[in-house]
Amino acid sequence: MKTLIAATVASALLLASSATLAGSPPAEPEVVPILTDLGMLGMAMALAGFALRFITRRAGKS
């Protein structure tokens, strides 16, 4: 569970940093889409992890 929370926080930080870089003129313009993609991928993976954990707990109670 701690790993999932850490992944979610790291993904949120990636998205926040990409939004910050998007607001200011970055030295490398291609960095912002990469950070955004990594943040979105991390959020999707964390969401899938939470869903899988929820499903496996429900299956164990039946």
XYZ file of N, CA and C in Angstrom:
186
model
N 0.828 -1.193 0.000
C 0.000 0.000 0.000
C 0.874 1.260 0.000
N 1.963 1.217 0.760
C 2.849 2.375 0.813
C 3.461 2.648 -0.556
N 3.735 1.585 -1.302
C 4.306 1.752 -2.642
C 3.310 2.422 -3.575
N 2.043 2.033 -3.474
C 1.019 2.652 -4.316
C 0.854 4.133 -3.985
N 0.876 4.456 -2.727
C 0.753 5.861 -2.328
C 1.967 6.651 -2.804
N 3.153 6.062 -2.671
C 4.364 6.735 -3.141
C 4.325 6.943 -4.649
N 3.819 5.956 -5.389
C 3.709 6.094 -6.843
C 2.722 7.195 -7.210
N 1.631 7.286 -6.480
C 0.643 8.329 -6.744
C 1.225 9.712 -6.475
N 1.934 9.852 -5.373
C 2.546 11.143 -5.032
C 3.607 11.523 -6.061
N 4.430 10.547 -6.460
C 5.462 10.827 -7.461
C 4.841 11.242 -8.789
N 3.758 10.587 -9.173
C 3.084 10.949 -10.421
C 2.476 12.339 -10.336
N 1.897 12.659 -9.192
C 1.334 13.999 -9.014
C 2.424 15.060 -9.076
N 3.587 14.761 -8.502
C 4.700 15.709 -8.575
C 5.192 15.878 -10.008
N 5.226 14.787 -10.777
C 5.606 14.896 -12.187
C 4.629 15.780 -12.951
N 3.338 15.579 -12.712
C 2.335 16.401 -13.395
C 2.445 17.865 -12.970
N 2.682 18.098 -11.695
C 2.822 19.477 -11.219
C 4.060 20.141 -11.806
N 5.156 19.394 -11.891
C 6.370 19.990 -12.458
C 6.208 20.260 -13.946
N 5.475 19.383 -14.650
C 5.259 19.639 -16.076
C 4.357 20.851 -16.268
N 3.385 21.028 -15.374
C 2.524 22.208 -15.468
C 3.313 23.475 -15.163
N 4.224 23.398 -14.212
C 5.069 24.550 -13.884
C 5.975 24.899 -15.054
N 6.572 23.874 -15.658
C 7.441 24.116 -16.810
C 6.656 24.639 -18.008
N 5.406 24.203 -18.142
C 4.593 24.669 -19.265
C 4.282 26.154 -19.126
N 4.182 26.641 -17.883
C 3.895 28.050 -17.657
C 5.083 28.956 -17.898
N 6.278 28.422 -17.746
C 7.483 29.217 -17.981
C 8.188 28.698 -19.228
N 8.959 29.534 -19.886
C 9.638 29.061 -21.094
C 10.781 28.108 -20.740
N 10.596 26.812 -20.956
C 11.656 25.862 -20.612
C 12.798 25.900 -21.624
N 13.951 25.478 -21.179
C 15.106 25.426 -22.076
C 14.904 24.361 -23.150
N 14.273 23.268 -22.765
C 14.004 22.174 -23.700
C 12.491 22.000 -23.812
N 11.872 22.459 -24.893
C 10.411 22.389 -24.985
C 9.862 20.966 -25.034
N 10.678 19.985 -25.426
C 10.156 18.623 -25.496
C 10.133 17.930 -24.134
N 10.650 18.581 -23.096
C 10.652 17.981 -21.758
C 9.250 17.968 -21.161
N 8.464 19.000 -21.400
C 7.138 19.114 -20.794
C 6.228 17.963 -21.212
N 6.102 17.628 -22.505
C 5.238 16.497 -22.850
C 5.722 15.167 -22.266
N 7.026 15.002 -22.156
C 7.556 13.760 -21.590
C 7.179 13.654 -20.114
N 7.337 14.752 -19.362
C 6.959 14.738 -17.947
C 5.465 14.506 -17.785
N 4.670 15.131 -18.644
C 3.226 14.943 -18.579
C 2.861 13.498 -18.866
N 3.472 12.914 -19.895
C 3.191 11.517 -20.227
C 3.596 10.584 -19.095
N 4.766 10.827 -18.504
C 5.208 9.988 -17.387
C 4.272 10.128 -16.182
N 3.833 11.342 -15.916
C 2.906 11.560 -14.807
C 1.577 10.882 -15.031
N 1.050 10.986 -16.245
C -0.223 10.334 -16.560
C -0.088 8.814 -16.516
N 1.020 8.291 -17.023
C 1.257 6.849 -16.973
C 1.354 6.376 -15.523
N 2.058 7.135 -14.703
C 2.167 6.778 -13.289
C 0.827 6.804 -12.582
N 0.008 7.814 -12.875
C -1.323 7.878 -12.273
C -2.183 6.698 -12.713
N -2.109 6.345 -13.998
C -2.876 5.205 -14.497
C -2.418 3.909 -13.826
N -1.111 3.757 -13.662
C -0.596 2.547 -13.014
C -0.996 2.506 -11.539
N -0.953 3.645 -10.864
C -1.358 3.684 -9.457
C -2.845 3.379 -9.319
N -3.661 3.928 -10.206
C -5.096 3.652 -10.182
C -5.367 2.173 -10.428
N -4.647 1.588 -11.378
C -4.799 0.154 -11.647
C -4.364 -0.663 -10.428
N -3.317 -0.232 -9.755
C -2.867 -0.928 -8.550
C -3.895 -0.876 -7.438
N -4.500 0.300 -7.225
C -5.550 0.410 -6.217
C -6.747 -0.462 -6.583
N -7.127 -0.464 -7.861
C -8.257 -1.283 -8.302
C -7.958 -2.767 -8.111
N -6.760 -3.186 -8.472
C -6.379 -4.591 -8.312
C -6.379 -4.985 -6.841
N -5.895 -4.106 -6.001
C -5.900 -4.385 -4.559
C -7.326 -4.500 -4.040
N -8.207 -3.616 -4.479
C -9.604 -3.652 -4.058
C -10.270 -4.945 -4.523
N -10.036 -5.326 -5.782
C -10.653 -6.537 -6.337
C -10.154 -7.782 -5.605
N -8.852 -7.853 -5.351
C -8.320 -9.041 -4.679
C -8.800 -9.127 -3.231
N -8.985 -7.997 -2.575
C -9.522 -8.031 -1.209
C -10.973 -8.484 -1.213
N -11.746 -8.008 -2.200
C -13.146 -8.421 -2.302
C -13.256 -9.910 -2.601
N -12.381 -10.404 -3.468
C -12.411 -11.821 -3.829
C -12.023 -12.686 -2.629
N -11.139 -12.187 -1.791
C -10.717 -12.941 -0.617
C -11.795 -13.045 0.447
N -12.702 -12.082 0.500
C -13.769 -12.086 1.504
C -14.920 -13.008 1.122
N -15.037 -13.329 -0.153
C -16.154 -14.173 -0.608
C -15.943 -15.620 -0.243
